[in-house]
Short mmCIF file of C-alpha atoms and ligand atoms in Angstrom, two decimals:
data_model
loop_
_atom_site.label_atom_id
_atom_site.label_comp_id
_atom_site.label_asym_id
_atom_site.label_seq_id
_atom_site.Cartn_x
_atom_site.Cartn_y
_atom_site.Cartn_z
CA UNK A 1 -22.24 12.79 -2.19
CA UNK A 2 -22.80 9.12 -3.52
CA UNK A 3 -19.39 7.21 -3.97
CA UNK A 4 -18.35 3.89 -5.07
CA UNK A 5 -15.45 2.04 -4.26
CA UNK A 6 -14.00 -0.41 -5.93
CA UNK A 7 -11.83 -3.48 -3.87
CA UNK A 8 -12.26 -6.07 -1.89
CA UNK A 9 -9.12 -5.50 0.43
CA UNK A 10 -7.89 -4.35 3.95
CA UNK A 11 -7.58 -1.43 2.23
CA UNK A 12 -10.64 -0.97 0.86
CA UNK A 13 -12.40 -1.89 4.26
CA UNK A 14 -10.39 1.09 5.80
CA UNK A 15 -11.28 3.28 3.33
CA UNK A 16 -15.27 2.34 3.35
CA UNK A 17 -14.87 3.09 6.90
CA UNK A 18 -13.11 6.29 6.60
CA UNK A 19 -15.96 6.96 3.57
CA UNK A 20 -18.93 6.40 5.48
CA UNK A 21 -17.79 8.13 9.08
CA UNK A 22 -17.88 11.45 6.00
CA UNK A 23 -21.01 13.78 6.59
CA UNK A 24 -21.15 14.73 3.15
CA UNK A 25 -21.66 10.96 1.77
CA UNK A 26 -25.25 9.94 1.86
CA UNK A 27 -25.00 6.45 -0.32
CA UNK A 28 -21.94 4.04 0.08
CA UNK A 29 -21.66 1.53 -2.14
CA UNK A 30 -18.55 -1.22 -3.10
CA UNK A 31 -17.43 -3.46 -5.69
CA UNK A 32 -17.28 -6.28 -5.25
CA UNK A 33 -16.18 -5.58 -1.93
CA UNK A 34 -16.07 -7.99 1.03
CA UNK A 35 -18.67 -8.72 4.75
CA UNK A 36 -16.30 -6.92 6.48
CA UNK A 37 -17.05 -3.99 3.58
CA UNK A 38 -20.60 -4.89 3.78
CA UNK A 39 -21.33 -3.70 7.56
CA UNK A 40 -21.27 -0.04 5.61
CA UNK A 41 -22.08 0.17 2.03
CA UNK A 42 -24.39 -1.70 -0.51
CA UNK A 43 -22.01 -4.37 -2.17
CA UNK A 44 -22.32 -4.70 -6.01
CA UNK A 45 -20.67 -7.78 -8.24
CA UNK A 46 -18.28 -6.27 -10.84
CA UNK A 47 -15.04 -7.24 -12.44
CA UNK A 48 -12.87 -4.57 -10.82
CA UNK A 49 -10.05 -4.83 -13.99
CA UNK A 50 -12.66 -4.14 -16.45
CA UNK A 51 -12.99 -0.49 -17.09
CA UNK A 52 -16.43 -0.15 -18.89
CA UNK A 53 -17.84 -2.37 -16.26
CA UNK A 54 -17.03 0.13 -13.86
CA UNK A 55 -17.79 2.89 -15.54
CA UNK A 56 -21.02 1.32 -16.39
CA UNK A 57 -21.58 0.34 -12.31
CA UNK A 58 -20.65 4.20 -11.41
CA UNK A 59 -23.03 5.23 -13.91
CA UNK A 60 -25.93 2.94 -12.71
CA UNK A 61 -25.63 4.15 -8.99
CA UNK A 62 -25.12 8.06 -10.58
CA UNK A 63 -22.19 7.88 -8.56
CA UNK A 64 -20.27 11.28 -7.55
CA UNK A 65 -17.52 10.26 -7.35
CA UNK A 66 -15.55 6.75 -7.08
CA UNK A 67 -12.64 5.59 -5.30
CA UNK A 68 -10.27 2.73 -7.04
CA UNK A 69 -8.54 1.02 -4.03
CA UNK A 70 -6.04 -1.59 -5.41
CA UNK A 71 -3.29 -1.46 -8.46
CA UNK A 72 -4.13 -3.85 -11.10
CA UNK A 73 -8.02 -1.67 -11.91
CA UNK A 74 -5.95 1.19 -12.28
CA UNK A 75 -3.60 -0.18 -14.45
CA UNK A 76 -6.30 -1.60 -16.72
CA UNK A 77 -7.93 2.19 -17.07
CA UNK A 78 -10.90 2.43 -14.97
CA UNK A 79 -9.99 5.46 -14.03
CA UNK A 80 -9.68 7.02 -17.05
CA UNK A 81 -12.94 4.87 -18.03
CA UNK A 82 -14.73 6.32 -15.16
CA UNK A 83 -13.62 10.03 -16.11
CA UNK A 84 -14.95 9.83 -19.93
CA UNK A 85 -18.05 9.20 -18.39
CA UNK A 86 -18.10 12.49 -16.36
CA UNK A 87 -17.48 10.95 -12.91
CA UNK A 88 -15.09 12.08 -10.80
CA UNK A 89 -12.32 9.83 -9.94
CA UNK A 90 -9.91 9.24 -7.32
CA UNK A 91 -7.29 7.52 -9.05
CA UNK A 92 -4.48 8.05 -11.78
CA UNK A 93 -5.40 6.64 -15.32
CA UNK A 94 -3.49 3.79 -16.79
CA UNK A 95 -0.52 5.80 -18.38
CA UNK A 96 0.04 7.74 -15.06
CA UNK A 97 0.02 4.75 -12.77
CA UNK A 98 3.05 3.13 -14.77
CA UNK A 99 4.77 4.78 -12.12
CA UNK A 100 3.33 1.08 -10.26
CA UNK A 101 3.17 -0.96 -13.04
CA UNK A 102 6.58 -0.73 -14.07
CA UNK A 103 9.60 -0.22 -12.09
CA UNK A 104 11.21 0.33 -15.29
CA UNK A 105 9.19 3.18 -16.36
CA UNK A 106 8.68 4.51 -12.33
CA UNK A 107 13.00 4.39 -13.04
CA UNK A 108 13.02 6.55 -15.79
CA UNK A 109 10.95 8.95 -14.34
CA UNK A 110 12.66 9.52 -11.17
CA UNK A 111 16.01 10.08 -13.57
CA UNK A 112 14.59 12.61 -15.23
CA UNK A 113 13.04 14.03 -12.15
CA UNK A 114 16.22 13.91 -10.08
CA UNK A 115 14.61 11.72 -7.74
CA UNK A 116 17.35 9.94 -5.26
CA UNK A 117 16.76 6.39 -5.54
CA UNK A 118 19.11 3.09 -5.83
CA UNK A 119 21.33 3.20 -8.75
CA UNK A 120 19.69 0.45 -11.03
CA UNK A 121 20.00 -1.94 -14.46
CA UNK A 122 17.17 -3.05 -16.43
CA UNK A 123 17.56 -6.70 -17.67
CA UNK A 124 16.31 -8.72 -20.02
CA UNK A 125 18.74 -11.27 -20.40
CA UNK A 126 21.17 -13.32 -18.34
CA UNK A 127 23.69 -11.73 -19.45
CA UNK A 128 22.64 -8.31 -18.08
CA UNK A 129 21.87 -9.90 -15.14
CA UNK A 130 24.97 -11.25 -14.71
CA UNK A 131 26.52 -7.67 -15.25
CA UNK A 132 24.34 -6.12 -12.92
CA UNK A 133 24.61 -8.37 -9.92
CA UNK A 134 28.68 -7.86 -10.73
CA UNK A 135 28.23 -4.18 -10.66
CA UNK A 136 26.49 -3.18 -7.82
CA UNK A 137 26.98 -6.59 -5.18
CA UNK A 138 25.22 -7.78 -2.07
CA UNK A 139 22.79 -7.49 -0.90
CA UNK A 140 21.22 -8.40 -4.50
CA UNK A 141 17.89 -6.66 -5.20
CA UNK A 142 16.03 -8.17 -8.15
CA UNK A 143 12.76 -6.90 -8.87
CA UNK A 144 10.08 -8.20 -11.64
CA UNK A 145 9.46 -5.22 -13.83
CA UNK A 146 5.45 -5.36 -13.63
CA UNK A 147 2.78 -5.81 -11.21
CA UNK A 148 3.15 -8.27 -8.50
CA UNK A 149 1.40 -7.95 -5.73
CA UNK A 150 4.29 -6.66 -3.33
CA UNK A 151 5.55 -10.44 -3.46
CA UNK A 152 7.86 -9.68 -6.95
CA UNK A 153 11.11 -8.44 -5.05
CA UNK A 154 13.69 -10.36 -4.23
CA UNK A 155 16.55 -9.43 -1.68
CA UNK A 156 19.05 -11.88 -1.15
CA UNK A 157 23.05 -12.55 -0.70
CA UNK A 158 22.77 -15.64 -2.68
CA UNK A 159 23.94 -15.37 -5.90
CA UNK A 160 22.07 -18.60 -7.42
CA UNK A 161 19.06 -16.86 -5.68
CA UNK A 162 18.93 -13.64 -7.33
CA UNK A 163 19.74 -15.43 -10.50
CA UNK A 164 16.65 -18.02 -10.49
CA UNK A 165 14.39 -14.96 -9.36
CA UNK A 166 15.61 -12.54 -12.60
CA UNK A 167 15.31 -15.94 -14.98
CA UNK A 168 11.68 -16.66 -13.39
CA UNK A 169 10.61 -13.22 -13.94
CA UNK A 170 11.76 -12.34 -17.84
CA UNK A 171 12.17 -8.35 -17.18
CA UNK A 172 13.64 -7.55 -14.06
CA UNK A 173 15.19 -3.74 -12.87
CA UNK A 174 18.10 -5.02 -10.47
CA UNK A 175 18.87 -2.24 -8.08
CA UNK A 176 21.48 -1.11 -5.55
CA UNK A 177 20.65 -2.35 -1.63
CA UNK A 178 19.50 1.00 -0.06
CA UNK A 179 20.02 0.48 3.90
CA UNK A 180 18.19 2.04 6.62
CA UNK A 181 14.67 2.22 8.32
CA UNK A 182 11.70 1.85 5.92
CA UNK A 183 8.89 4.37 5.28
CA UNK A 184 5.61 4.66 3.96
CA UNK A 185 4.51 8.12 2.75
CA UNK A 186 1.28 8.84 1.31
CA UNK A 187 0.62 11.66 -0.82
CA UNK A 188 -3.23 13.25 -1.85
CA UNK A 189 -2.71 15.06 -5.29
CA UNK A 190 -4.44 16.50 -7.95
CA UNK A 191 -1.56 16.50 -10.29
CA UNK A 192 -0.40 19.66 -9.29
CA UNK A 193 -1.32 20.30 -5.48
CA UNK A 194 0.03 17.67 -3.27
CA UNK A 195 -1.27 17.13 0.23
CA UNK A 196 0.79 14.27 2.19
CA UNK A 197 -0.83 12.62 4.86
CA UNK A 198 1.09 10.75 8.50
CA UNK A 199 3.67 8.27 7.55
CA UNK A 200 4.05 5.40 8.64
CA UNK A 201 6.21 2.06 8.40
CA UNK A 202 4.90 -1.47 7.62
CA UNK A 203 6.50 -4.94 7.84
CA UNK A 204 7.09 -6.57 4.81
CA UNK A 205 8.52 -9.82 6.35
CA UNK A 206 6.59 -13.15 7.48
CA UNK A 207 7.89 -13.68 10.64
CA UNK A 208 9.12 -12.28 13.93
CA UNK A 209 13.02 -10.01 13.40
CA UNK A 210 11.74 -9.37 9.76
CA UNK A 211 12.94 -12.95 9.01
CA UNK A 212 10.84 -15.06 6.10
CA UNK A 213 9.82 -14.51 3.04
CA UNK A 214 8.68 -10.60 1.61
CA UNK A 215 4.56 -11.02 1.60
CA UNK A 216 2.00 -7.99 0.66
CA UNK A 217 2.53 -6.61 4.57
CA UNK A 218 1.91 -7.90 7.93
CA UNK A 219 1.34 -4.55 9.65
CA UNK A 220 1.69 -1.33 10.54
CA UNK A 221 2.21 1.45 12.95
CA UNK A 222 1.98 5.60 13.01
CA UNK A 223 3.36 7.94 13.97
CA UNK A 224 6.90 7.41 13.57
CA UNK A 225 7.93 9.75 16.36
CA UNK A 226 11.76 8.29 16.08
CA UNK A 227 11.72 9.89 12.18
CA UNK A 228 13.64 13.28 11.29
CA UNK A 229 11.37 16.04 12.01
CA UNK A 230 11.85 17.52 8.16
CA UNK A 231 11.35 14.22 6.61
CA UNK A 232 8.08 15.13 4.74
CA UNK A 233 9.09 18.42 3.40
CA UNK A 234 12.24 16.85 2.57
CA UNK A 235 10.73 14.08 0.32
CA UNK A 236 7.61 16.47 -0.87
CA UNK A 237 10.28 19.17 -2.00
CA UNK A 238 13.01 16.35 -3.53
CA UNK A 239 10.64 13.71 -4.32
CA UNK A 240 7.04 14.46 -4.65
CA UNK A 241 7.22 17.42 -6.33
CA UNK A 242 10.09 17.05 -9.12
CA UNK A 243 7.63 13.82 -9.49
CA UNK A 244 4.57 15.16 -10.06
CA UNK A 245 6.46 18.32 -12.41
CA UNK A 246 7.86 15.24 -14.79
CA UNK A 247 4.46 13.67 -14.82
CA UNK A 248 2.83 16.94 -16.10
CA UNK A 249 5.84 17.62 -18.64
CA UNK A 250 5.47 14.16 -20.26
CA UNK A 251 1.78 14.59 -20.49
CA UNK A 252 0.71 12.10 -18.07
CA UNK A 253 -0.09 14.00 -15.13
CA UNK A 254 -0.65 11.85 -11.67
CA UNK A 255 -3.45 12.40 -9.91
CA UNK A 256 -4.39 9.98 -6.49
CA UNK A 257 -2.39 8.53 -4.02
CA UNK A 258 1.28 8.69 -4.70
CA UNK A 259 2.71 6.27 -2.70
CA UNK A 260 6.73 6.62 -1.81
CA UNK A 261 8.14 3.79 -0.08
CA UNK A 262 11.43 5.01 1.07
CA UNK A 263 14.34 4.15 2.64
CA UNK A 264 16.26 6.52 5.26
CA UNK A 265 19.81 6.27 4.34
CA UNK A 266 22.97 7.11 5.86
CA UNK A 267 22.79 9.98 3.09
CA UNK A 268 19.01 10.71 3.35
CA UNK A 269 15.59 9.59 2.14
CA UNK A 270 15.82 7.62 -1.13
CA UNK A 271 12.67 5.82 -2.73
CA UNK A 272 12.63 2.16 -2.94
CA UNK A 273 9.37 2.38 -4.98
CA UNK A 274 6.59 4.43 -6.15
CA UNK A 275 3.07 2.59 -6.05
CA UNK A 276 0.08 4.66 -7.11
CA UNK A 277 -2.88 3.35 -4.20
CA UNK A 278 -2.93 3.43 -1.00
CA UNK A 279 -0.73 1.16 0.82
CA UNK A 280 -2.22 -2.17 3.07
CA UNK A 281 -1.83 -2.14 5.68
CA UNK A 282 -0.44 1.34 6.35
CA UNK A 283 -4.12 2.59 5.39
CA UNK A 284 -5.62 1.02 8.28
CA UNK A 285 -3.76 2.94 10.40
CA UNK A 286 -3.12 6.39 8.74
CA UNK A 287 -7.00 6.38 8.37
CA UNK A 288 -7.15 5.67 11.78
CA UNK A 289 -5.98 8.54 12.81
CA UNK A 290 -6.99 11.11 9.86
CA UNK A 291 -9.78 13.10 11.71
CA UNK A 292 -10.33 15.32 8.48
CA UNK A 293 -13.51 13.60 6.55
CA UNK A 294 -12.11 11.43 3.96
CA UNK A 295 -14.42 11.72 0.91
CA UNK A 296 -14.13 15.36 0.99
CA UNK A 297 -9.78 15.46 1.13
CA UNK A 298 -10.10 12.38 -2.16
CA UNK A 299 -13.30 14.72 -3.71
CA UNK A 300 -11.20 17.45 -4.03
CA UNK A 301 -8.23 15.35 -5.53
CA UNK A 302 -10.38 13.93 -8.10
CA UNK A 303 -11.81 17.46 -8.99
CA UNK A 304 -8.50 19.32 -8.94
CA UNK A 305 -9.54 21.53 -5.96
CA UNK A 306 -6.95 20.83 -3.42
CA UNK A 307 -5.59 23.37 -3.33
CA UNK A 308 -7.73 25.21 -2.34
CA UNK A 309 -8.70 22.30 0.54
CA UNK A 310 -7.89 23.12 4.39
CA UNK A 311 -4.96 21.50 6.36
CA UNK A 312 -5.34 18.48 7.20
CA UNK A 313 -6.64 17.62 10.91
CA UNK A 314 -5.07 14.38 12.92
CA UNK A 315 -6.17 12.33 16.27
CA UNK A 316 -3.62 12.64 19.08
CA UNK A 317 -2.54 9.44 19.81
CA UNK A 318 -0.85 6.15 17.44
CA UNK A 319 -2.68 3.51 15.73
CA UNK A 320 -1.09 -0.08 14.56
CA UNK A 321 -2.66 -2.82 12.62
CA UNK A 322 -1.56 -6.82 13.33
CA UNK A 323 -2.51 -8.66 9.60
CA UNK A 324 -3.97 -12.14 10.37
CA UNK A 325 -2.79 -14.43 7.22
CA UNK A 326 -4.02 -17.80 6.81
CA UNK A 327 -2.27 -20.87 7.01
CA UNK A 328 0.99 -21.32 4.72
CA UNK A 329 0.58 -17.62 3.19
CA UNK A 330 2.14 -16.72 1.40
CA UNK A 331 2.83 -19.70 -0.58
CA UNK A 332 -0.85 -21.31 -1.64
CA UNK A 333 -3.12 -20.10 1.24
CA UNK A 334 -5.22 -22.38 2.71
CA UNK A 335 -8.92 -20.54 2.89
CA UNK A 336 -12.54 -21.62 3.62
CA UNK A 337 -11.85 -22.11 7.51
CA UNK A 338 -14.30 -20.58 9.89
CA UNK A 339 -13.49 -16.89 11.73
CA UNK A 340 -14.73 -16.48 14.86
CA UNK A 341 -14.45 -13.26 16.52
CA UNK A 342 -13.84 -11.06 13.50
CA UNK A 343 -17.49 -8.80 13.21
CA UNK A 344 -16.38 -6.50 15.44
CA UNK A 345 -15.09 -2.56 15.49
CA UNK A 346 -11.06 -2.41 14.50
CA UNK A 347 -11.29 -6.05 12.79
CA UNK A 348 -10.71 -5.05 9.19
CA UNK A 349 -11.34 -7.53 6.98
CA UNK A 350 -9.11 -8.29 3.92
CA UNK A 351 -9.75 -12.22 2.54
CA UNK A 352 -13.01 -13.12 3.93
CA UNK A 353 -15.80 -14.29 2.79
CA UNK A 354 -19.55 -15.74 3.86
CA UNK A 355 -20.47 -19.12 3.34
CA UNK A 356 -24.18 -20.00 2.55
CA UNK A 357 -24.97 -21.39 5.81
CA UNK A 358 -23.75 -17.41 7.19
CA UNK A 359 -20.51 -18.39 8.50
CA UNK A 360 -17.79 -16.09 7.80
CA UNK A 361 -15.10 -17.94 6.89
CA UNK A 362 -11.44 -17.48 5.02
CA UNK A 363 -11.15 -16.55 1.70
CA UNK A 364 -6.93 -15.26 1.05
CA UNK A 365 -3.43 -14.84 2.17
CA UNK A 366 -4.10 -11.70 4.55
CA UNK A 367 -7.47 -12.67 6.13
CA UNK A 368 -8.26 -9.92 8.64
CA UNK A 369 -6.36 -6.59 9.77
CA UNK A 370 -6.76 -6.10 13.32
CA UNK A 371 -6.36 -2.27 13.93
CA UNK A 372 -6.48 -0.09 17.13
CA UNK A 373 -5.64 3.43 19.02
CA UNK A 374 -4.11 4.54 21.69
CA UNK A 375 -2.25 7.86 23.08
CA UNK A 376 0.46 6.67 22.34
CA UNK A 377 2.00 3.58 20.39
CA UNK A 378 2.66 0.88 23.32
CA UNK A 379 -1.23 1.47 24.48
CA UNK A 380 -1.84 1.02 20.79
CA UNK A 381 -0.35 -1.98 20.59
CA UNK A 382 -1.84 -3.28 23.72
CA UNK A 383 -5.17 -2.63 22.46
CA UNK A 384 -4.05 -4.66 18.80
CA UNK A 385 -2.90 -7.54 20.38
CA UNK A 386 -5.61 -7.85 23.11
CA UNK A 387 -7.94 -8.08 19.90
CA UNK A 388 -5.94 -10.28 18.18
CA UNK A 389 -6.14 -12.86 20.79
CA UNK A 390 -10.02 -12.73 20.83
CA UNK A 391 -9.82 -13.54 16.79
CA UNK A 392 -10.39 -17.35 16.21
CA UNK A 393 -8.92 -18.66 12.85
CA UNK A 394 -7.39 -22.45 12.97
CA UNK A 395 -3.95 -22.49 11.58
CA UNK A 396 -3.25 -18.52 11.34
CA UNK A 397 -0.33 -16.53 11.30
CA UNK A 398 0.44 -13.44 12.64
CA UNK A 399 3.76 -10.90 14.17
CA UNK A 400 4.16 -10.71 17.11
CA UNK A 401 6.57 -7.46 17.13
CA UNK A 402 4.89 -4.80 15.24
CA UNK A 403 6.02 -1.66 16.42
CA UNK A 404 7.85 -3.57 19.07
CA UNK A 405 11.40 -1.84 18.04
CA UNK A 406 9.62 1.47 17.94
CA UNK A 407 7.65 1.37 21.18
CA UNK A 408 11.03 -0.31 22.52
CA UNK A 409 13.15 2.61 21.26
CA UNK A 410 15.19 0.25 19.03
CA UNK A 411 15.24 1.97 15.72
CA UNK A 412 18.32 3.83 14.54
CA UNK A 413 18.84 6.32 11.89
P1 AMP B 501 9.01 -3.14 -3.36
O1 AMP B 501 7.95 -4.06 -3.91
O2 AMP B 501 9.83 -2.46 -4.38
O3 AMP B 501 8.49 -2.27 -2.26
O4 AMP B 501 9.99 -4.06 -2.51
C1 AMP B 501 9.53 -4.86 -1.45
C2 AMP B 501 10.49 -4.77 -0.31
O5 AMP B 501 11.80 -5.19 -0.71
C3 AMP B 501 10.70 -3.35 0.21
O6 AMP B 501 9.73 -2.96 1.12
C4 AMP B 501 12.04 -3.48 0.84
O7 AMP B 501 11.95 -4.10 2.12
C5 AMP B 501 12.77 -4.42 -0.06
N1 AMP B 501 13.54 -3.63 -1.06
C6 AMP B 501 13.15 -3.31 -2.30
N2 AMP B 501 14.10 -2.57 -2.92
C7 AMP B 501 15.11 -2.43 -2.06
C8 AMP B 501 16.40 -1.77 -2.11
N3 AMP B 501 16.82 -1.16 -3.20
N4 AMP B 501 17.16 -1.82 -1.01
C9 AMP B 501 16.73 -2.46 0.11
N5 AMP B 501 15.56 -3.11 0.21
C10 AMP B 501 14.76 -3.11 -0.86
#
């Protein structure tokens, strides 16, 4: 199989890994991709958001089938550009991922569905605002209505806060504070058959005690062996499913990665969002420990053959990525300072880049996702850090406690 993936993310470094450890894929290639990306597939310059140049790229490299990593391409339609031209594609097309590019829309789905979720307002003026933050109290969640790169949610007790956030923003869906321990659960479908793979939680905070400011993630752990043991039916059967029915009945089906961020409440699972990619970081580890060939399981999404596909096979054991960020992410990063350290197995790189003397140096927010294995999570963790410390980036920032409340038995339901 030839496949192209399109990124330049953690993610998409994961998933070029996870692609070219496949049997059945014989040419790798990325766009536009990043060095870390370029240690296993042929890197290609394209404009990721602009759907004929894909389709045009896939076409080029006769492409089997191609893999849209991030949000925004899918979005823009180069999924569905991809598709016209015969290519299989693992990704929803622009009308189905609204269920990411809206929270508005991804709200009026999961009414109709019967999804449980936060009771929420959608605003477009002060005055709603107002209403809404009166209504349903602190903790204030205010959330910009369109794409924002994980950074567009605001959860606050301050009043003047949550105000300035909705005013900055234009359309925001305010929403009630859902308590409990956070989860990541990723779900393979073809619109109809939906296969969910490990979940796992990530850390959404800047600093240490999930204090700081909300950034795109700064790591992640699986399995979650403190989680209820019918969590994934439970979401698949009052989540996934009612989901992907409402999809199909409005026309729209969604076919990808559904990804259900969830809270576990006092009075069960409710989603806090939908996003339609794979999360980063929790790819990097997921894909860590998926020992099922990866092209094959997203193959038979894009061709509407999963059902038919066999369970899904996992490594014993617990992975857990550490993000490096750069210095003052993630306000204005600073970028272009030298990595030393980072071209080695587990370092997944996310905002790199190579200078033209061959340095690799900087180039984002979330620089470099340091990922490893273990039997079990504290080993895991061990291994993470060990690497961490051997990464050499002048004025980075990094957690210290991933997985520390799981390994330390601190999480409560
Ligand atoms: P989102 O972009 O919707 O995932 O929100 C980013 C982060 O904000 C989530 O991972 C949560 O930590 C937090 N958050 C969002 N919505 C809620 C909510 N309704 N209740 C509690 N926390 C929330």
């Amino acid at each position: 199989m030839r496949v192209l993936l399109i990124g330049s993310g953690g993610r998409e470094h994961a998933l070029a890994v996870g692609l070219a450890a496949d049997p059945s894929v014989d040419f790798l290639a990325a766009a536009p991709g990043n060095p870390g990306i370029a240690q296993v597939a042929e890197l290609h310059e394209v404009k990721a958001t602009d759907p004929a140049a894909v389709a045009a790229l896939a076409v080029e490299l006769a492409a089997d089938l191609v893999v849209v990593g991030p949000e925004a391409p899918l979005v823009a339609g180069v999924a569905d550009a991809v598709r016209a031209k015969g290519i299989a594609c693992f990704g929803p097309s622009a009308a189905a991922a609204q269920l990411e590019g809206s929270k508005q829309f991804a709200k009026e789905v999961m009414a109709a569905a019967g999804v449980p979720t936060a009771r929420s307002y959608a605003c477009t003026s002060q005055d709603q605002v107002r209403r809404a933050l009166d209504d349903l109290g602190v903790p204030y969640v205010v959330k910009n209505d369109g794409l924002a790169a994980g950074k567009g949610v605001v959860v606050t007790d301050d009043r003047a806060e949550a105000e300035r956030h909705a005013a900055e923003c234009g359309r925001v869906v305010i929403e009630e504070y859902l308590p409990g321990p956070e989860v990541s659960l990723f779900v393979v479908t073809d619109g109809t058959a939906a296969v969910p793979l490990m979940p796992a939680q990530d850390f959404k905070r800047l600093a240490d005690g999930d204090e700081g400011p909300n950034t795109g993630g700064m790591g992640a752990y699986a399995p979650l062996t403190w989680a209820p043991a019918d969590l994934v039916p439970r979401v698949l059967a009052e989540t996934v499913e009612p989901t992907l029915a409402e999809m199909r009945r409005r026309g729209t089906p969604f076919a990808g990665l559904l990804y259900v961020g969830l809270a576990l409440t006092p009075d069960g699972p409710k989603v806090i969002e939908f996003n339609a990619r794979f999360g980063d970081p929790e790819t990097q580890v997921v894909l860590a420990l998926l020992e099922t060939p990866l092209a094959g399981l997203l193959n038979a999404a894009a061709t509407g053959a999963l059902a038919q596909f066999p369970p899904l096979r996992w490594l014993d054991g617990a992975a857990i990525t550490v993000v490096v960020a750069s210095r003052n992410y993630p306000g204005t990063p600073r970028t272009g300072d030298v990595i030393e350290g980072a071209e080695v197995p587990g370092v997944i790189h996310a905002g790199t880049a190579r200078r033209d003397d061959g340095a690799l140096i900087s180039a984002g927010g979330r620089v470099l996702s340091v990922t490893a294995t273990g039997p079990d999570l504290a080993s895991a963790r061990d291994a993470a850090y060990t690497l961490v410390d051997s990464v050499r980036l002048d004025g980075s920032q990094f957690r210290r406690d991933i997985a520390l409340g799981a390994v330390e038995g601190r999480i409560s339901l």
